[in-house]
XYZ file of C-alpha atoms in Angstrom:
517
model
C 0.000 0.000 0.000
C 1.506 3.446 -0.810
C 2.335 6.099 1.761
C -0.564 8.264 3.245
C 1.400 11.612 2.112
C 1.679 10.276 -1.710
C -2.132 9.930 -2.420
C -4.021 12.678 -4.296
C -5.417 15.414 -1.142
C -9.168 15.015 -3.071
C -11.551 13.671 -0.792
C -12.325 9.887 -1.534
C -9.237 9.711 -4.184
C -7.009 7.186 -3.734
C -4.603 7.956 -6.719
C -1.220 9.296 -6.696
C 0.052 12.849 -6.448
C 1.169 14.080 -9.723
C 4.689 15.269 -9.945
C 5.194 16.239 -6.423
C 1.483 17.764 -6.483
C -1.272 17.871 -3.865
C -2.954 16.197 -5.950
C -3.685 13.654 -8.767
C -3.538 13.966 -12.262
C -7.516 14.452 -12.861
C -7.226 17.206 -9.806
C -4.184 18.789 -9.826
C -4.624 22.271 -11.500
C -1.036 22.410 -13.756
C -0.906 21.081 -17.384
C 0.128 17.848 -18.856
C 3.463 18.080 -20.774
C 4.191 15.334 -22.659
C 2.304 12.222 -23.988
C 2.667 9.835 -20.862
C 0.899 12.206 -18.707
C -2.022 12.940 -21.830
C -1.704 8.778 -21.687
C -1.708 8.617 -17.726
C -4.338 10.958 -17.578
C -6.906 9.124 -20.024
C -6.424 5.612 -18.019
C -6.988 7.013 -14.518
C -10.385 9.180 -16.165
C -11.732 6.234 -17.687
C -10.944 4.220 -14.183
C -13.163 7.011 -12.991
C -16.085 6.860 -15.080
C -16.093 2.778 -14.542
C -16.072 2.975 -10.861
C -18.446 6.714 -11.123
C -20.960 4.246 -13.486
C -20.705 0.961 -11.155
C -22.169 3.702 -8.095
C -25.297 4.273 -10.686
C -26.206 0.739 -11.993
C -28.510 -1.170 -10.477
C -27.228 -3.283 -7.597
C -28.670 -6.448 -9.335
C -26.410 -5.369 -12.177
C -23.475 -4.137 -10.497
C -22.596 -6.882 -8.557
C -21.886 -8.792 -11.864
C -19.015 -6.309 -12.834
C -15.995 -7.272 -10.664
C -13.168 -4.727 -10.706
C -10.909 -7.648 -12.296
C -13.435 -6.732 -15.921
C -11.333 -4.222 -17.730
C -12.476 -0.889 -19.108
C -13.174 -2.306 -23.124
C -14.900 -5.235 -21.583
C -16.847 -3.107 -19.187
C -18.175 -0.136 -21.536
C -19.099 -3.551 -24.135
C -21.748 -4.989 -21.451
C -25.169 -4.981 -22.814
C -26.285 -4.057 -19.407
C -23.883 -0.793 -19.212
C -24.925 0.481 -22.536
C -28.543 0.345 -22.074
C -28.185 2.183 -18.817
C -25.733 4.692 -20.261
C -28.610 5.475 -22.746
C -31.145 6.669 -20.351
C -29.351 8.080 -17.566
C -27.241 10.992 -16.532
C -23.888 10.399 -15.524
C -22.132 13.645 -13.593
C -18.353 13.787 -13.555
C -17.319 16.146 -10.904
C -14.186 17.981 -9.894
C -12.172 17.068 -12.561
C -9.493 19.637 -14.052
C -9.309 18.339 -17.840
C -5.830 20.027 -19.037
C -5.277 22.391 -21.659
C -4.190 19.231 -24.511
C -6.371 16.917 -23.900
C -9.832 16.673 -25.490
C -12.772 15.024 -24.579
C -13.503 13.846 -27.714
C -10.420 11.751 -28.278
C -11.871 9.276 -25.382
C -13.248 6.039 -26.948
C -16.173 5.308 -24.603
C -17.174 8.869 -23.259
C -19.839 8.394 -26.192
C -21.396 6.029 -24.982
C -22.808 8.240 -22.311
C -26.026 9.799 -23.790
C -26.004 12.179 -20.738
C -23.488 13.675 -19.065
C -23.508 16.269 -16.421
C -20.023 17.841 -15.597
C -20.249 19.469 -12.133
C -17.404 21.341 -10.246
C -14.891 20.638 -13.105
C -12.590 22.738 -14.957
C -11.603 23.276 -18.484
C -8.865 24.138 -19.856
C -8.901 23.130 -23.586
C -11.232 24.072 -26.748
C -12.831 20.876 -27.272
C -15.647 20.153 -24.964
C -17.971 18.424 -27.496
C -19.278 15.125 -26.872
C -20.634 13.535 -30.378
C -24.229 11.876 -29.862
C -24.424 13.471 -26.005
C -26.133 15.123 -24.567
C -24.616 17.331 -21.896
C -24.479 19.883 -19.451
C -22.885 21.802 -17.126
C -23.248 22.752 -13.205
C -20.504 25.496 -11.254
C -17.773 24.667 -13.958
C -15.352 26.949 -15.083
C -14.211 27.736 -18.761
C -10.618 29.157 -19.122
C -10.729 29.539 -22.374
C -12.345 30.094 -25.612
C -15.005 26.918 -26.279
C -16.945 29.067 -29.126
C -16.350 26.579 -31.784
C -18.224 23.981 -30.091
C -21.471 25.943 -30.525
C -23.364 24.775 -33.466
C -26.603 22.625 -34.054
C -24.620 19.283 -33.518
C -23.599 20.272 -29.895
C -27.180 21.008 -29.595
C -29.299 18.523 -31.596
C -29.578 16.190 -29.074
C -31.352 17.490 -25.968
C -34.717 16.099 -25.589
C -35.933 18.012 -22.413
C -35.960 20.977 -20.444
C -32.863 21.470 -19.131
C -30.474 24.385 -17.914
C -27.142 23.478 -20.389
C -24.789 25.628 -18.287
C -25.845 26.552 -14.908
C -23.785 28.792 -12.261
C -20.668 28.429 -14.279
C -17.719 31.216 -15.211
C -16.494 31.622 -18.457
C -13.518 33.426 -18.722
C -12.652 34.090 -22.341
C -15.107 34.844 -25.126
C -18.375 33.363 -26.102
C -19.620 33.587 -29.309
C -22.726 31.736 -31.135
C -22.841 31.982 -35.077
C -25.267 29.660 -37.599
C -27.331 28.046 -35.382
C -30.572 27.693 -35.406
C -32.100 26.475 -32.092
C -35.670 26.430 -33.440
C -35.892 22.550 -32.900
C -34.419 22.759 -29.505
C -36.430 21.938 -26.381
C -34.469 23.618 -22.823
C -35.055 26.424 -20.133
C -32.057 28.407 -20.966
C -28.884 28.256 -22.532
C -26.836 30.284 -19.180
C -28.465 29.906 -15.879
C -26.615 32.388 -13.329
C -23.843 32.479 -14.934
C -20.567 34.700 -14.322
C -18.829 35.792 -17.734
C -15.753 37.297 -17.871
C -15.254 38.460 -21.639
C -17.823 39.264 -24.601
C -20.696 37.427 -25.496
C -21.674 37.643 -28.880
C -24.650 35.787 -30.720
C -24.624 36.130 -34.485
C -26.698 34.982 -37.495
C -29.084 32.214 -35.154
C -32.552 31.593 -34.680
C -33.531 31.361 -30.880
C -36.898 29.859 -28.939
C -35.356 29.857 -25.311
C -33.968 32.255 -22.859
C -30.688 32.775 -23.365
C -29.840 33.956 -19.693
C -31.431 32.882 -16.804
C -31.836 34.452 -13.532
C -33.221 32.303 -10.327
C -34.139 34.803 -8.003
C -34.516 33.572 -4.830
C -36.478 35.674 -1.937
C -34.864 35.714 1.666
C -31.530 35.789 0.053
C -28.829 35.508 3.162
C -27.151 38.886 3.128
C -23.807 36.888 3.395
C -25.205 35.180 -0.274
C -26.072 38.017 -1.611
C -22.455 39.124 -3.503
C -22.440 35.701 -4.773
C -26.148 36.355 -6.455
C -25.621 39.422 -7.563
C -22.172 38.225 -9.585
C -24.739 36.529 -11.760
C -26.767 39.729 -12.941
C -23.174 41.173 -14.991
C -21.936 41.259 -18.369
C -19.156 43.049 -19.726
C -20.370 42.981 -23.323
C -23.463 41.644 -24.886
C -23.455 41.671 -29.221
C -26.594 40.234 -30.833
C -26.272 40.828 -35.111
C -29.031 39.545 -37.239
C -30.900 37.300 -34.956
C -34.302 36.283 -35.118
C -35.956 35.393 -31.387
C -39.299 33.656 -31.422
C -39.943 33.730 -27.964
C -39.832 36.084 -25.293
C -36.516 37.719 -25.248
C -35.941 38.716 -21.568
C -32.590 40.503 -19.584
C -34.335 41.257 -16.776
C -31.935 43.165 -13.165
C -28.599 42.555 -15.491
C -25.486 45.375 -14.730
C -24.112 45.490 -18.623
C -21.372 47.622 -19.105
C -22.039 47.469 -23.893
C -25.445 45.911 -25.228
C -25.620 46.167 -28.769
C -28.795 44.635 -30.886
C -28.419 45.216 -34.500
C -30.115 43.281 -37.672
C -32.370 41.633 -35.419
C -35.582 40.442 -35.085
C -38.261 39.581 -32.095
C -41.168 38.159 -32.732
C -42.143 38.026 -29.186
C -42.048 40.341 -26.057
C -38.840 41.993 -25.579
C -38.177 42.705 -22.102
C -34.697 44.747 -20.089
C -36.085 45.818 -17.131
C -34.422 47.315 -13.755
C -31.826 46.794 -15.676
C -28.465 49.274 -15.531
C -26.319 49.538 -19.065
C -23.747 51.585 -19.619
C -23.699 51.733 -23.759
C -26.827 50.301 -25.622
C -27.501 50.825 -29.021
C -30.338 48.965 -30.794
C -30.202 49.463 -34.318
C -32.343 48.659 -37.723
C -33.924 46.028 -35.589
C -38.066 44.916 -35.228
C -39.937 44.479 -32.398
C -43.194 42.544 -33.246
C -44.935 42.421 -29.824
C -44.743 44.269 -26.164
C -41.088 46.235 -25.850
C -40.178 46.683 -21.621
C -37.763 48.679 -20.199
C -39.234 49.771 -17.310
C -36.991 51.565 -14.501
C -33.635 50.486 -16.331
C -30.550 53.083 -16.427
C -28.913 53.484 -19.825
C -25.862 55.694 -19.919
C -25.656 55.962 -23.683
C -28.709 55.286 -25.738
C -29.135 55.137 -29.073
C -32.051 53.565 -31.197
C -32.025 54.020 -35.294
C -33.912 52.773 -37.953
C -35.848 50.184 -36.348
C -39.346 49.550 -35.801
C -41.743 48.786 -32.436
C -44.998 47.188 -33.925
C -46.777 47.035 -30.269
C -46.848 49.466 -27.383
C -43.545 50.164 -26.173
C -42.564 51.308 -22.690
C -39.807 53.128 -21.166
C -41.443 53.883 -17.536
C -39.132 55.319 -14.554
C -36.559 54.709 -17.362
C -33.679 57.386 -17.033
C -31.275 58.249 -20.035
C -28.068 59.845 -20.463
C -25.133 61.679 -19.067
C -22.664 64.135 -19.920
C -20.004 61.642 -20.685
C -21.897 60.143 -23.293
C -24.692 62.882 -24.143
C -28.089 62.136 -24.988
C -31.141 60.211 -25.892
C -31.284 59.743 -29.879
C -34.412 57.920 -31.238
C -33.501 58.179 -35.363
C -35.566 56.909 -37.601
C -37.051 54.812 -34.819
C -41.056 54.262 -35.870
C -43.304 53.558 -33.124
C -46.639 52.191 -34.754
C -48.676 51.872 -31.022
C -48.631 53.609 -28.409
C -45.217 54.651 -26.637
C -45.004 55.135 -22.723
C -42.546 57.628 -21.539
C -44.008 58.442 -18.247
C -41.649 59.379 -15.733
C -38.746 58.842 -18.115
C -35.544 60.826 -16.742
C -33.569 62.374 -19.594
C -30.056 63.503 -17.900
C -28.339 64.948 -21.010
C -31.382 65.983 -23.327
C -33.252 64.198 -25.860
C -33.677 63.963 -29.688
C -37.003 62.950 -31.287
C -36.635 64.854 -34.155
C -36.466 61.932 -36.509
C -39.142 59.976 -34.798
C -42.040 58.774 -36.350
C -45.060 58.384 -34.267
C -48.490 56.825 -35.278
C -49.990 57.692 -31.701
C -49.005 60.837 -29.159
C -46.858 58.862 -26.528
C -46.973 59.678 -23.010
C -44.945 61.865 -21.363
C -46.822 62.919 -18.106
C -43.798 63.107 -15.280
C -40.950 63.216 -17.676
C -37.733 65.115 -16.525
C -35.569 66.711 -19.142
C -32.517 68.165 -17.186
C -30.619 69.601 -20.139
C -31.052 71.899 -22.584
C -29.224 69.484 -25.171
C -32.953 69.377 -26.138
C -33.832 70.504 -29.876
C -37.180 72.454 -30.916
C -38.615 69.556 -32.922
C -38.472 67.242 -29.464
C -40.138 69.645 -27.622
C -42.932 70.731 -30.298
C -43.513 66.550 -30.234
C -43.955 66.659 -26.178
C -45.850 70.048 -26.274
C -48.298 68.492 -29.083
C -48.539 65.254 -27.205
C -50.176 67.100 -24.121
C -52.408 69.356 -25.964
C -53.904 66.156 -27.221
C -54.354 64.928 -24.344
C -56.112 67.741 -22.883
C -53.280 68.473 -20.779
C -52.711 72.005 -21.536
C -50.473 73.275 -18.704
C -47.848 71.033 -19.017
C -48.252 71.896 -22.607
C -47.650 75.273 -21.839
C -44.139 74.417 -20.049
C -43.018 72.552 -23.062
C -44.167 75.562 -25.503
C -41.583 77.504 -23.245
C -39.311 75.155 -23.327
C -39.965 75.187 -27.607
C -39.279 78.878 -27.804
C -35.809 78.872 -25.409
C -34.776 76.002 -27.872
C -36.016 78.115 -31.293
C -34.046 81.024 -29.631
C -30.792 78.887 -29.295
C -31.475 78.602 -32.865
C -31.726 81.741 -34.266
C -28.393 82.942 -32.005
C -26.560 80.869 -34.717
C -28.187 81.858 -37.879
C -27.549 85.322 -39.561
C -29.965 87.869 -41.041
C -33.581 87.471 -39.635
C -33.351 90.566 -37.340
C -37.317 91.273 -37.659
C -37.472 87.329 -35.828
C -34.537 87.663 -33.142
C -35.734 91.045 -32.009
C -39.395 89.487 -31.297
C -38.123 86.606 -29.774
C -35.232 87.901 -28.194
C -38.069 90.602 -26.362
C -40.238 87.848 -25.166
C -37.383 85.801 -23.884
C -36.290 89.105 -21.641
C -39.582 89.758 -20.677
C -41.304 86.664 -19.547
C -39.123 84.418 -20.405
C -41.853 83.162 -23.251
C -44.786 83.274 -20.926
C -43.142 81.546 -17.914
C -42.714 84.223 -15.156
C -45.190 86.740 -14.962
C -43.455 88.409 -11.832
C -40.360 89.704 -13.947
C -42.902 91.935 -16.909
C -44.855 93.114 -13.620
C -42.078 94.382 -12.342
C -40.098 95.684 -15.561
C -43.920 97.231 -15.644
C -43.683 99.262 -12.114
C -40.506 100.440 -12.981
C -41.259 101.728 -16.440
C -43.935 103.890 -14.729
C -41.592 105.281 -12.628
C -39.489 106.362 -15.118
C -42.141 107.800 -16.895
C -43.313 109.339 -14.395
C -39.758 111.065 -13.717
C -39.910 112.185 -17.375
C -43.543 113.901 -16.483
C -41.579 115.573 -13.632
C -38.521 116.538 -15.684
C -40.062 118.187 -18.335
C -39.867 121.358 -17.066
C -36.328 121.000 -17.239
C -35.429 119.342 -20.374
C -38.227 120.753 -22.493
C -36.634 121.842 -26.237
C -37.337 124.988 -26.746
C -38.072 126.655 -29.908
C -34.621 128.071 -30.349
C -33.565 124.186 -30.676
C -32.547 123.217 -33.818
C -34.605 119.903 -33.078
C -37.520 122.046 -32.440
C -39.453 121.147 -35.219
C -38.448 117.767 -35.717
C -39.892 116.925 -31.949
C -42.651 119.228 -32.840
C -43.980 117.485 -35.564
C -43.018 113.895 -33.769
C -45.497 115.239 -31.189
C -48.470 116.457 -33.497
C -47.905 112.771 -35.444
C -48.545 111.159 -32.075
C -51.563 113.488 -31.043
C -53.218 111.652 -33.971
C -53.207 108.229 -33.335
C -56.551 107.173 -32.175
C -56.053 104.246 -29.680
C -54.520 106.540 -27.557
C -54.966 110.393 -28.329
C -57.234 111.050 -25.423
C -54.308 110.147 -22.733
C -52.133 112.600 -24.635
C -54.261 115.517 -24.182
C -52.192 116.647 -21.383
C -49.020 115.341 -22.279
C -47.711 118.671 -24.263
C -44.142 118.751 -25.700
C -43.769 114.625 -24.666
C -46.512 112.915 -26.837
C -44.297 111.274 -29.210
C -42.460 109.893 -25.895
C -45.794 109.040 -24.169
C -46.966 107.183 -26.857
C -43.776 104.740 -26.643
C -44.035 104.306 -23.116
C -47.883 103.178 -23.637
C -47.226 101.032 -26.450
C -44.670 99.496 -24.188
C -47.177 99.576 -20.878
C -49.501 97.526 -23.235
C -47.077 95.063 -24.175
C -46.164 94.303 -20.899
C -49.564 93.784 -19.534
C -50.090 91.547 -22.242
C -47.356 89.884 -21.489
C -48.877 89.498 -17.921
C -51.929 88.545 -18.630
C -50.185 85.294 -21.003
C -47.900 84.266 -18.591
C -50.948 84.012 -15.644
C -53.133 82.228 -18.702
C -50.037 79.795 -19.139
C -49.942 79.074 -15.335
C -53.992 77.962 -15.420
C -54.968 77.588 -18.886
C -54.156 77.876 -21.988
């Protein structure tokens, strides 16, 4: 019997260390080098998927297979290979090195159904022909993307979970394959990924991420839960999903959807994404994103053929600007309410078969064009709503003012506008033209009281110019009797009353806009 100190440190293991390792060869974590170790490694495996099989076969069975039968002999029994056919063998804990594939193993086919728990792979071929497999708490070092296509899949029968609370650390990637025949829950089931994911050219009926949320979570659990909601970078290009396409409480630092199609609901809510761009993409039924942060949003040329909601959904930030919906048509009804714009918003390229709803929207930037606004403003009066109409007409004219700074010519148009901005800031404050009013009385009446002093006489050489200013003046209708007494100021009376009538319409808007419109 060997040495206590020389057998593998794996509970239950009775195999040797591996070159002055803890452990064995199928647990020690450092690579095979040369072909007696791939060699070494294969015979001690297959040892343990005899002796892991003899624990599963029926003890009327078992007992017939003495460990003297040797590993051909034992995968040819009748009895094994019916048994291998209908039931689910799981391999745990084993660290398959970098060289050594899976495939290459004469007999692992024989197991219709495999489930690797707690192991670790290090090399790119994980594909069992004719199995059907899956996956609990493994990890992937590196890149297993070739092994996604419709053989690795053709043969699950049932709903299953294929990887479940694994960690991939290197990049995913799905391309050709058309899952439209395949019958499982989900392809990732809290799963941790390290790198990109990126699903390309593939038809898809299940979820592709799963989330088990479980209520009462420990608090000491609840970093290990949340691990589960990330990914670094999400890429779906011309897809086609015909169910329910759901990221539901993910952290995403880049989703991109582009070329795709969803023929079902399509659902990211309380979800948090840094960079998300859906582009020339349709969305046949119910669209979700209710109370989910995007940091960059973009949406262009794409289509929403049922009501589409962005609830308590807030946009933008000054890193990476604002909202853009381009050429994004919305052909039901589109729910904004609530919606937090942090940077501004552009619907100027929108096209909308029904007014949306924007009741409780927040735009907190002025990196807002006129056309938006005009769209929100319109939406309201619509909707009967006309004071909040009234704060997005304001909002309209600040933006058309912004314009015409940068434009030249069109004096006529900046003076007008340029005057109601000053005044009442389009209608918004009627406090500031009362006041400019009180004060423009006063100075009026300081010109009354100064005319004694600065009246032009008739040695002036502008005597008759102000003279005949002043008999122009007395003969304008609207207001000839109030300059009965105003003798040698009519012409400047008359400006000051023009002005006095401006600003008490001005007043009289502004209260209007605070009640009704």
């Amino acid at each position: 019997m060997l040495p206590r100190d020389t057998h593998c440190n794996y509970p239950y293991c009775g195999n040797e260390i591996f070159k002055n390792q803890k452990y064995c060869i199928l647990h020690c974590h450092q690579d095979i080098a040369t072909q007696e170790d791939e060699w070494y490694f294969e015979k001690l495996f297959l040892k343990y998927l005899k002796d892991k099989i003899c624990d599963y076969l029926p003890r009327s069975i078992g007992t017939n297979l003495d460990d003297y039968i040797s590993v051909s002999d034992f995968f040819r029994n009748n009895d094994v290979i019916d048994f291998l056919k209908e039931n689910y063998i799981t391999i745990s804990d084993i660290y398959f090195p970098k060289f050594f594939h899976l495939s290459s193993l004469n007999y692992l086919p024989l197991c219709r159904k495999i489930e690797f728990s707690g192991c670790h792979f290090n090399q790119k071929e994980i594909f069992i022909n004719g199995s059907n497999v899956k996956f609990y708490c493994c990890t992937f070092n590196c890149n297993i993307e070739k092994h996604f296509h419709n053989n690795f899949f053709k043969n699950y029968d049932n709903e299953i979970d294929i990887f479940s609370e694994c960690l991939f650390k290197d990049r995913i990637l799905f391309n050709g394959i058309n899952f439209s025949e395949i019958n499982i829950n989900s392809l990732f089931c809290n799963c941790v990924f390290d790198k990109n994911i990126i699903i390309e050219n593939s038809t898809i009926t299940f979820d592709i991420f799963r989330f088990y949320h479980h209520i009462g979570t420990p608090t000491s659990e609840k970093n290990d839960v949340d691990k589960f909601r990330k990914i670094k970078y999400l890429n779906i290009r011309n897809c086609k999903f015909e169910k329910k396409f759901i990221l539901n409480n993910f952290e995403i630092n880049e989703l991109y959807i582009l070329d795709s199609i969803f023929q079902d609901k399509l659902e990211i809510k309380n979800s948090q994404c840094k960079k998300f761009e859906f582009k020339n993409s349709n969305v046949e039924k119910v669209s979700d994103f209710f109370e989910s942060h995007f940091d960059r949003f973009e949406m262009r040329k794409s289509i929403f053929r049922d009501f589409a909601g962005f609830e308590n959904t807030i946009f933008g930030t000054k890193e990476f600007g604002k909202a853009t919906f381009t050429y994004v048509t919305f052909m039901s009804f589109a729910n904004f309410r609530g919606a937090t714009f942090n940077f501004g918003l552009d619907l100027s390229n929108t096209n909308l078969k029904e007014s949306p709803n924007f009741l409780g929207i927040n735009i907190l930037s002025d990196n807002t064009n006129r056309e938006t606004f005009r769209i929100i403003k319109n939406s309201f009066d619509k909707n009967g709503n006309h004071i909040e109409a009234n704060n997005y007409f304001i909002q309209e004219m600040k933006s058309y003012k912004y314009e015409l700074k940068g434009t030249k010519g069109n004096f006529s148009k900046k003076f007008i506008v340029y005057l109601n901005g000053f005044i009442s800031s389009f209608g918004q404050s009627y406090l500031r033209p009362f006041f400019i009013l009180i004060i423009s009385i006063m100075v009026y009446n300081g010109l009354i009281y100064g005319q004694q002093f600065y009246f032009v006489g008739e040695d002036c050489i502008f005597y008759n110019f102000v003279n005949n200013l002043n008999n122009s003046s007395r003969n304008f209708l609207p207001f000839s009797n109030f300059l009965k007494d105003r003798q040698g100021i009519e012409f400047i009376s008359l400006l000051f009353y023009i002005w006095f009538s401006i600003l008490i319409w001005q007043i009289v808007v502004a209260v209007k806009r605070h009640t009704i419109r």
